[in-house]
């Protein structure tokens, strides 16, 4: 069977993995998950007991969670090296390094903003402290990423890879939380503009918003979350 990527909306980090599947060009299916609703239902624990997206149902019908694990699964199947590099090459090492940076400190820096926004009983003092903490962290992680960006048009040279895919879903949180103007980091701003203008990213962002756009044709359709849970979910991990 074709793998199924469960991607979250609104503004999920998983949007970049949808773009990566388009770049990969192998048949896949999608399942759209409302992160503010159905992802919090007890039934979703059968897919991911941590109630997070992304998740992937592999071609073997097993559920794989965590962006890095899903990216590694895609990389292993990227025999034409469209979104990755020879695993024994220095460029593969560099790609993993950038992916790890994006998936850990860079992504985590935004957590206080999400926590402030999603407080069940909003407390302005706590929210302000969280935002202040988040602001310092996001700025610092952006400074570090700016320093890591090379001269090529994308993170690893002249074509987008899994590293760009992980970045594009998360980087836009800077604008959403109005942390700072993206022009403060010129290399990152130019990189984001390039990735965001990529047809696969435009396609993935449109799907996330519930719009229908033609992609490469690699996506053979969407499945309803209930069906995915029923067929592939398990009662405990
Ligand atoms: N470590 C996980 C984190 C995934 C993650 O944080 N996903 C967010 C959406 S981008 C989420 O599901 N958050 C839970 C929520 O919004 O309640 C991974 O890399 O896949």
PDB file of C-alpha atoms and ligand atoms in Angstrom:
ATOM      1  CA  UNK A   1       0.000   0.000   0.000  1.00  0.00           C
ATOM      2  CA  UNK A   2       0.934   3.649  -0.347  1.00  0.00           C
ATOM      3  CA  UNK A   3       2.121   5.456   2.769  1.00  0.00           C
ATOM      4  CA  UNK A   4      -0.330   7.876   4.374  1.00  0.00           C
ATOM      5  CA  UNK A   5       0.884  11.095   5.937  1.00  0.00           C
ATOM      6  CA  UNK A   6      -1.325  12.539   8.669  1.00  0.00           C
ATOM      7  CA  UNK A   7      -0.747  16.272   8.652  1.00  0.00           C
ATOM      8  CA  UNK A   8      -2.103  18.813  11.097  1.00  0.00           C
ATOM      9  CA  UNK A   9      -3.867  22.118  10.524  1.00  0.00           C
ATOM     10  CA  UNK A  10      -3.761  25.014  11.182  1.00  0.00           C
ATOM     11  CA  UNK A  11      -0.096  25.880  10.639  1.00  0.00           C
ATOM     12  CA  UNK A  12       1.338  22.426  11.336  1.00  0.00           C
ATOM     13  CA  UNK A  13       5.016  21.676  11.081  1.00  0.00           C
ATOM     14  CA  UNK A  14       3.893  18.684   8.994  1.00  0.00           C
ATOM     15  CA  UNK A  15       3.127  20.947   6.009  1.00  0.00           C
ATOM     16  CA  UNK A  16       6.775  20.631   4.973  1.00  0.00           C
ATOM     17  CA  UNK A  17       6.557  16.838   4.879  1.00  0.00           C
ATOM     18  CA  UNK A  18       3.655  17.095   2.433  1.00  0.00           C
ATOM     19  CA  UNK A  19       5.933  19.197   0.213  1.00  0.00           C
ATOM     20  CA  UNK A  20       8.728  16.624   0.674  1.00  0.00           C
ATOM     21  CA  UNK A  21       6.388  13.853  -0.535  1.00  0.00           C
ATOM     22  CA  UNK A  22       5.650  15.920  -3.624  1.00  0.00           C
ATOM     23  CA  UNK A  23       9.372  16.408  -4.268  1.00  0.00           C
ATOM     24  CA  UNK A  24       9.968  12.687  -3.698  1.00  0.00           C
ATOM     25  CA  UNK A  25       7.447  11.890  -6.430  1.00  0.00           C
ATOM     26  CA  UNK A  26       6.351   8.452  -5.188  1.00  0.00           C
ATOM     27  CA  UNK A  27       2.642   7.668  -4.667  1.00  0.00           C
ATOM     28  CA  UNK A  28       1.270   8.627  -1.259  1.00  0.00           C
ATOM     29  CA  UNK A  29      -1.979   9.477   0.441  1.00  0.00           C
ATOM     30  CA  UNK A  30      -2.865  12.129   2.968  1.00  0.00           C
ATOM     31  CA  UNK A  31      -5.067  12.497   6.000  1.00  0.00           C
ATOM     32  CA  UNK A  32      -5.941  15.969   7.257  1.00  0.00           C
ATOM     33  CA  UNK A  33      -6.090  16.334  11.035  1.00  0.00           C
ATOM     34  CA  UNK A  34      -7.704  19.244  12.899  1.00  0.00           C
ATOM     35  CA  UNK A  35      -5.163  19.871  15.642  1.00  0.00           C
ATOM     36  CA  UNK A  36      -7.542  21.990  17.696  1.00  0.00           C
ATOM     37  CA  UNK A  37     -10.281  19.373  17.588  1.00  0.00           C
ATOM     38  CA  UNK A  38      -9.985  15.753  16.479  1.00  0.00           C
ATOM     39  CA  UNK A  39      -6.282  15.471  17.369  1.00  0.00           C
ATOM     40  CA  UNK A  40      -7.266  15.995  21.009  1.00  0.00           C
ATOM     41  CA  UNK A  41      -9.927  13.260  20.974  1.00  0.00           C
ATOM     42  CA  UNK A  42      -9.052  10.113  22.948  1.00  0.00           C
ATOM     43  CA  UNK A  43      -9.369   8.073  19.725  1.00  0.00           C
ATOM     44  CA  UNK A  44      -6.365   9.874  18.195  1.00  0.00           C
ATOM     45  CA  UNK A  45      -4.163   8.267  20.866  1.00  0.00           C
ATOM     46  CA  UNK A  46      -4.426   5.099  18.760  1.00  0.00           C
ATOM     47  CA  UNK A  47      -2.306   6.933  16.188  1.00  0.00           C
ATOM     48  CA  UNK A  48      -0.133   8.965  18.531  1.00  0.00           C
ATOM     49  CA  UNK A  49      -0.541   8.726  22.309  1.00  0.00           C
ATOM     50  CA  UNK A  50       1.185  12.126  22.569  1.00  0.00           C
ATOM     51  CA  UNK A  51      -1.622  13.666  20.475  1.00  0.00           C
ATOM     52  CA  UNK A  52       0.702  15.283  17.944  1.00  0.00           C
ATOM     53  CA  UNK A  53       1.087  15.466  14.186  1.00  0.00           C
ATOM     54  CA  UNK A  54       2.747  14.487  11.900  1.00  0.00           C
ATOM     55  CA  UNK A  55       2.228  10.741  11.821  1.00  0.00           C
ATOM     56  CA  UNK A  56       2.771   8.364   8.972  1.00  0.00           C
ATOM     57  CA  UNK A  57       1.199   5.010   8.169  1.00  0.00           C
ATOM     58  CA  UNK A  58       3.972   3.220   6.316  1.00  0.00           C
ATOM     59  CA  UNK A  59       3.606   0.922   3.314  1.00  0.00           C
ATOM     60  CA  UNK A  60       3.608  -1.948   5.840  1.00  0.00           C
ATOM     61  CA  UNK A  61       0.573  -0.457   7.608  1.00  0.00           C
ATOM     62  CA  UNK A  62       2.466   0.471  10.753  1.00  0.00           C
ATOM     63  CA  UNK A  63       2.213   3.887  12.351  1.00  0.00           C
ATOM     64  CA  UNK A  64       5.370   5.958  12.600  1.00  0.00           C
ATOM     65  CA  UNK A  65       5.430   9.194  14.600  1.00  0.00           C
ATOM     66  CA  UNK A  66       8.013  11.995  15.069  1.00  0.00           C
ATOM     67  CA  UNK A  67       9.096  14.201  12.172  1.00  0.00           C
ATOM     68  CA  UNK A  68      12.695  12.987  12.266  1.00  0.00           C
ATOM     69  CA  UNK A  69      11.646   9.340  12.077  1.00  0.00           C
ATOM     70  CA  UNK A  70       9.239  10.026   9.217  1.00  0.00           C
ATOM     71  CA  UNK A  71      11.931  12.023   7.390  1.00  0.00           C
ATOM     72  CA  UNK A  72      14.393   9.134   7.881  1.00  0.00           C
ATOM     73  CA  UNK A  73      11.796   6.734   6.479  1.00  0.00           C
ATOM     74  CA  UNK A  74      11.409   8.939   3.388  1.00  0.00           C
ATOM     75  CA  UNK A  75      15.164   9.340   3.036  1.00  0.00           C
ATOM     76  CA  UNK A  76      15.679   5.577   3.015  1.00  0.00           C
ATOM     77  CA  UNK A  77      13.223   5.296   0.110  1.00  0.00           C
ATOM     78  CA  UNK A  78      14.630   8.255  -1.795  1.00  0.00           C
ATOM     79  CA  UNK A  79      16.714   6.053  -4.075  1.00  0.00           C
ATOM     80  CA  UNK A  80      16.842   8.740  -6.761  1.00  0.00           C
ATOM     81  CA  UNK A  81      18.191  11.209  -4.172  1.00  0.00           C
ATOM     82  CA  UNK A  82      15.610  13.860  -4.911  1.00  0.00           C
ATOM     83  CA  UNK A  83      15.255  15.119  -1.329  1.00  0.00           C
ATOM     84  CA  UNK A  84      18.400  13.738   0.305  1.00  0.00           C
ATOM     85  CA  UNK A  85      21.977  12.623  -0.431  1.00  0.00           C
ATOM     86  CA  UNK A  86      24.065   9.468  -0.409  1.00  0.00           C
ATOM     87  CA  UNK A  87      23.837   8.511   3.296  1.00  0.00           C
ATOM     88  CA  UNK A  88      27.635   8.123   3.492  1.00  0.00           C
ATOM     89  CA  UNK A  89      28.331  11.589   2.105  1.00  0.00           C
ATOM     90  CA  UNK A  90      29.258  14.732   4.073  1.00  0.00           C
ATOM     91  CA  UNK A  91      26.205  16.465   2.601  1.00  0.00           C
ATOM     92  CA  UNK A  92      23.946  13.841   4.193  1.00  0.00           C
ATOM     93  CA  UNK A  93      25.666  14.484   7.542  1.00  0.00           C
ATOM     94  CA  UNK A  94      25.139  18.211   7.108  1.00  0.00           C
ATOM     95  CA  UNK A  95      21.498  17.685   6.170  1.00  0.00           C
ATOM     96  CA  UNK A  96      20.903  15.625   9.325  1.00  0.00           C
ATOM     97  CA  UNK A  97      22.626  18.285  11.402  1.00  0.00           C
ATOM     98  CA  UNK A  98      20.383  21.041  10.022  1.00  0.00           C
ATOM     99  CA  UNK A  99      17.264  18.884  10.399  1.00  0.00           C
ATOM    100  CA  UNK A 100      18.126  18.155  14.016  1.00  0.00           C
ATOM    101  CA  UNK A 101      18.734  21.836  14.710  1.00  0.00           C
ATOM    102  CA  UNK A 102      15.388  22.802  13.182  1.00  0.00           C
ATOM    103  CA  UNK A 103      13.446  19.974  14.855  1.00  0.00           C
ATOM    104  CA  UNK A 104      14.862  20.596  18.348  1.00  0.00           C
ATOM    105  CA  UNK A 105      15.934  24.064  19.542  1.00  0.00           C
ATOM    106  CA  UNK A 106      14.474  26.048  16.645  1.00  0.00           C
ATOM    107  CA  UNK A 107      11.020  24.445  16.896  1.00  0.00           C
ATOM    108  CA  UNK A 108      11.012  24.312  20.701  1.00  0.00           C
ATOM    109  CA  UNK A 109      11.764  28.044  20.924  1.00  0.00           C
ATOM    110  CA  UNK A 110       8.183  28.716  19.811  1.00  0.00           C
ATOM    111  CA  UNK A 111       6.606  26.539  22.538  1.00  0.00           C
ATOM    112  CA  UNK A 112       6.024  29.421  24.981  1.00  0.00           C
ATOM    113  CA  UNK A 113       4.041  31.274  22.304  1.00  0.00           C
ATOM    114  CA  UNK A 114       1.796  28.258  21.707  1.00  0.00           C
ATOM    115  CA  UNK A 115       1.438  27.696  25.460  1.00  0.00           C
ATOM    116  CA  UNK A 116       0.416  31.348  25.961  1.00  0.00           C
ATOM    117  CA  UNK A 117      -2.077  31.176  23.100  1.00  0.00           C
ATOM    118  CA  UNK A 118      -3.625  27.868  24.100  1.00  0.00           C
ATOM    119  CA  UNK A 119      -4.007  28.453  27.865  1.00  0.00           C
ATOM    120  CA  UNK A 120      -7.324  26.983  28.931  1.00  0.00           C
ATOM    121  CA  UNK A 121      -7.852  29.778  31.453  1.00  0.00           C
ATOM    122  CA  UNK A 122      -5.909  32.710  30.006  1.00  0.00           C
ATOM    123  CA  UNK A 123      -3.794  34.513  32.582  1.00  0.00           C
ATOM    124  CA  UNK A 124      -2.357  37.765  31.162  1.00  0.00           C
ATOM    125  CA  UNK A 125       0.636  37.835  33.542  1.00  0.00           C
ATOM    126  CA  UNK A 126       1.662  34.270  32.715  1.00  0.00           C
ATOM    127  CA  UNK A 127       0.997  34.847  29.014  1.00  0.00           C
ATOM    128  CA  UNK A 128       3.181  37.936  28.995  1.00  0.00           C
ATOM    129  CA  UNK A 129       6.006  36.080  30.783  1.00  0.00           C
ATOM    130  CA  UNK A 130       5.703  33.171  28.347  1.00  0.00           C
ATOM    131  CA  UNK A 131       5.847  35.495  25.352  1.00  0.00           C
ATOM    132  CA  UNK A 132       8.864  37.302  26.762  1.00  0.00           C
ATOM    133  CA  UNK A 133      10.646  33.977  27.287  1.00  0.00           C
ATOM    134  CA  UNK A 134       9.654  32.802  23.829  1.00  0.00           C
ATOM    135  CA  UNK A 135      10.764  36.052  22.212  1.00  0.00           C
ATOM    136  CA  UNK A 136      14.313  35.750  23.560  1.00  0.00           C
ATOM    137  CA  UNK A 137      14.555  32.099  22.521  1.00  0.00           C
ATOM    138  CA  UNK A 138      13.132  32.551  19.033  1.00  0.00           C
ATOM    139  CA  UNK A 139      15.440  35.485  18.343  1.00  0.00           C
ATOM    140  CA  UNK A 140      18.468  33.562  19.558  1.00  0.00           C
ATOM    141  CA  UNK A 141      17.633  30.432  17.515  1.00  0.00           C
ATOM    142  CA  UNK A 142      17.093  32.620  14.435  1.00  0.00           C
ATOM    143  CA  UNK A 143      20.495  34.226  14.958  1.00  0.00           C
ATOM    144  CA  UNK A 144      22.050  30.746  15.136  1.00  0.00           C
ATOM    145  CA  UNK A 145      20.229  29.502  12.042  1.00  0.00           C
ATOM    146  CA  UNK A 146      21.248  32.626  10.115  1.00  0.00           C
ATOM    147  CA  UNK A 147      24.835  31.687  10.921  1.00  0.00           C
ATOM    148  CA  UNK A 148      24.316  28.152   9.636  1.00  0.00           C
ATOM    149  CA  UNK A 149      22.924  29.141   6.238  1.00  0.00           C
ATOM    150  CA  UNK A 150      25.425  28.857   3.390  1.00  0.00           C
ATOM    151  CA  UNK A 151      25.568  30.510  -0.008  1.00  0.00           C
ATOM    152  CA  UNK A 152      23.326  28.172  -2.006  1.00  0.00           C
ATOM    153  CA  UNK A 153      19.697  28.927  -2.801  1.00  0.00           C
ATOM    154  CA  UNK A 154      18.500  26.197  -0.403  1.00  0.00           C
ATOM    155  CA  UNK A 155      19.847  24.846   2.885  1.00  0.00           C
ATOM    156  CA  UNK A 156      21.942  22.213   1.131  1.00  0.00           C
ATOM    157  CA  UNK A 157      22.673  23.744  -2.249  1.00  0.00           C
ATOM    158  CA  UNK A 158      20.623  24.205  -5.363  1.00  0.00           C
ATOM    159  CA  UNK A 159      17.551  22.083  -4.628  1.00  0.00           C
ATOM    160  CA  UNK A 160      15.203  21.718  -1.649  1.00  0.00           C
ATOM    161  CA  UNK A 161      15.739  18.707   0.604  1.00  0.00           C
ATOM    162  CA  UNK A 162      14.236  17.256   3.771  1.00  0.00           C
ATOM    163  CA  UNK A 163      16.002  20.001   5.741  1.00  0.00           C
ATOM    164  CA  UNK A 164      14.115  22.720   3.846  1.00  0.00           C
ATOM    165  CA  UNK A 165      10.916  20.710   4.304  1.00  0.00           C
ATOM    166  CA  UNK A 166      11.288  20.639   8.085  1.00  0.00           C
ATOM    167  CA  UNK A 167      12.140  24.331   8.154  1.00  0.00           C
ATOM    168  CA  UNK A 168       9.298  25.685   6.030  1.00  0.00           C
ATOM    169  CA  UNK A 169       6.452  24.432   8.231  1.00  0.00           C
ATOM    170  CA  UNK A 170       7.945  25.919  11.377  1.00  0.00           C
ATOM    171  CA  UNK A 171       9.643  29.127  10.164  1.00  0.00           C
ATOM    172  CA  UNK A 172       6.303  30.778   9.387  1.00  0.00           C
ATOM    173  CA  UNK A 173       5.458  30.739  13.124  1.00  0.00           C
ATOM    174  CA  UNK A 174       7.716  33.805  13.403  1.00  0.00           C
ATOM    175  CA  UNK A 175       5.145  35.781  11.414  1.00  0.00           C
ATOM    176  CA  UNK A 176       2.094  34.154  13.000  1.00  0.00           C
ATOM    177  CA  UNK A 177       3.223  35.043  16.527  1.00  0.00           C
ATOM    178  CA  UNK A 178       4.527  38.439  15.330  1.00  0.00           C
ATOM    179  CA  UNK A 179       7.855  37.806  17.047  1.00  0.00           C
ATOM    180  CA  UNK A 180       9.974  39.934  14.729  1.00  0.00           C
ATOM    181  CA  UNK A 181      10.197  41.040  11.137  1.00  0.00           C
ATOM    182  CA  UNK A 182      11.730  38.279   9.035  1.00  0.00           C
ATOM    183  CA  UNK A 183      13.982  40.832   7.280  1.00  0.00           C
ATOM    184  CA  UNK A 184      16.089  40.948  10.439  1.00  0.00           C
ATOM    185  CA  UNK A 185      17.725  37.702   9.207  1.00  0.00           C
ATOM    186  CA  UNK A 186      18.422  38.391   5.491  1.00  0.00           C
ATOM    187  CA  UNK A 187      19.788  34.959   4.551  1.00  0.00           C
ATOM    188  CA  UNK A 188      16.924  33.155   6.253  1.00  0.00           C
ATOM    189  CA  UNK A 189      14.384  35.596   4.781  1.00  0.00           C
ATOM    190  CA  UNK A 190      15.673  34.955   1.254  1.00  0.00           C
ATOM    191  CA  UNK A 191      15.714  31.198   1.861  1.00  0.00           C
ATOM    192  CA  UNK A 192      12.158  31.214   3.198  1.00  0.00           C
ATOM    193  CA  UNK A 193      10.954  33.237   0.245  1.00  0.00           C
ATOM    194  CA  UNK A 194      12.483  30.705  -2.130  1.00  0.00           C
ATOM    195  CA  UNK A 195      11.067  27.653  -0.345  1.00  0.00           C
ATOM    196  CA  UNK A 196       7.653  29.249   0.119  1.00  0.00           C
ATOM    197  CA  UNK A 197       7.515  30.008  -3.627  1.00  0.00           C
ATOM    198  CA  UNK A 198       8.143  26.358  -4.521  1.00  0.00           C
ATOM    199  CA  UNK A 199       5.072  24.783  -6.197  1.00  0.00           C
ATOM    200  CA  UNK A 200       5.098  21.797  -3.794  1.00  0.00           C
ATOM    201  CA  UNK A 201       5.067  24.124  -0.797  1.00  0.00           C
ATOM    202  CA  UNK A 202       2.295  26.249  -2.314  1.00  0.00           C
ATOM    203  CA  UNK A 203       0.352  23.020  -2.870  1.00  0.00           C
ATOM    204  CA  UNK A 204       0.947  21.782   0.695  1.00  0.00           C
ATOM    205  CA  UNK A 205       0.010  25.138   2.242  1.00  0.00           C
ATOM    206  CA  UNK A 206      -3.187  25.240   0.179  1.00  0.00           C
ATOM    207  CA  UNK A 207      -4.196  21.724   1.274  1.00  0.00           C
ATOM    208  CA  UNK A 208      -3.593  22.714   4.864  1.00  0.00           C
ATOM    209  CA  UNK A 209      -6.080  25.563   4.408  1.00  0.00           C
ATOM    210  CA  UNK A 210      -8.608  23.127   3.002  1.00  0.00           C
ATOM    211  CA  UNK A 211      -8.166  24.295  -0.592  1.00  0.00           C
ATOM    212  CA  UNK A 212      -7.832  21.938  -3.525  1.00  0.00           C
ATOM    213  CA  UNK A 213      -4.972  22.506  -5.929  1.00  0.00           C
ATOM    214  CA  UNK A 214      -3.407  20.226  -8.480  1.00  0.00           C
ATOM    215  CA  UNK A 215      -0.056  18.846  -7.323  1.00  0.00           C
ATOM    216  CA  UNK A 216       2.413  16.607  -9.098  1.00  0.00           C
ATOM    217  CA  UNK A 217      -0.095  13.757  -9.120  1.00  0.00           C
ATOM    218  CA  UNK A 218       1.899  11.717  -6.597  1.00  0.00           C
ATOM    219  CA  UNK A 219      -0.872  12.196  -4.030  1.00  0.00           C
ATOM    220  CA  UNK A 220      -3.559   9.660  -4.823  1.00  0.00           C
ATOM    221  CA  UNK A 221      -6.114  11.085  -2.405  1.00  0.00           C
ATOM    222  CA  UNK A 222      -7.150  11.910   1.117  1.00  0.00           C
ATOM    223  CA  UNK A 223      -8.486   9.490   3.731  1.00  0.00           C
ATOM    224  CA  UNK A 224     -10.786  10.422   6.599  1.00  0.00           C
ATOM    225  CA  UNK A 225      -9.101  10.347  10.006  1.00  0.00           C
ATOM    226  CA  UNK A 226     -11.767   8.003  11.416  1.00  0.00           C
ATOM    227  CA  UNK A 227     -10.986   5.463   8.700  1.00  0.00           C
ATOM    228  CA  UNK A 228      -7.242   5.712   9.309  1.00  0.00           C
ATOM    229  CA  UNK A 229      -7.752   5.194  13.049  1.00  0.00           C
ATOM    230  CA  UNK A 230     -10.075   2.273  12.463  1.00  0.00           C
ATOM    231  CA  UNK A 231      -7.737   0.544  10.015  1.00  0.00           C
ATOM    232  CA  UNK A 232      -4.301   1.337  11.405  1.00  0.00           C
ATOM    233  CA  UNK A 233      -4.715   2.634  14.962  1.00  0.00           C
ATOM    234  CA  UNK A 234      -3.767   0.493  17.887  1.00  0.00           C
ATOM    235  CA  UNK A 235      -5.066   0.686  21.411  1.00  0.00           C
ATOM    236  CA  UNK A 236      -1.629   1.145  23.010  1.00  0.00           C
ATOM    237  CA  UNK A 237       1.913   1.795  21.792  1.00  0.00           C
TER     238      UNK A 237
HETATM  239  N1  LIG B   1       8.509  15.867  18.310  1.00  0.00           N
HETATM  240  C1  LIG B   1       7.385  15.919  17.448  1.00  0.00           C
HETATM  241  C2  LIG B   1       6.648  17.219  17.710  1.00  0.00           C
HETATM  242  C3  LIG B   1       5.506  17.414  16.793  1.00  0.00           C
HETATM  243  C4  LIG B   1       4.670  18.628  17.210  1.00  0.00           C
HETATM  244  O1  LIG B   1       5.003  19.369  18.121  1.00  0.00           O
HETATM  245  N2  LIG B   1       3.566  18.784  16.548  1.00  0.00           N
HETATM  246  C5  LIG B   1       2.668  19.850  16.897  1.00  0.00           C
HETATM  247  C6  LIG B   1       2.080  20.473  15.682  1.00  0.00           C
HETATM  248  S1  LIG B   1       3.267  21.237  14.687  1.00  0.00           S
HETATM  249  C7  LIG B   1       1.534  19.294  17.700  1.00  0.00           C
HETATM  250  O2  LIG B   1       0.964  18.316  17.301  1.00  0.00           O
HETATM  251  N3  LIG B   1       1.251  19.916  18.849  1.00  0.00           N
HETATM  252  C8  LIG B   1       0.219  19.500  19.739  1.00  0.00           C
HETATM  253  C9  LIG B   1      -0.899  20.492  19.819  1.00  0.00           C
HETATM  254  O3  LIG B   1      -0.971  21.402  19.002  1.00  0.00           O
HETATM  255  O4  LIG B   1      -1.747  20.321  20.695  1.00  0.00           O
HETATM  256  C10 LIG B   1       7.823  15.806  16.000  1.00  0.00           C
HETATM  257  O5  LIG B   1       8.897  16.293  15.666  1.00  0.00           O
HETATM  258  O6  LIG B   1       7.080  15.227  15.208  1.00  0.00           O
END
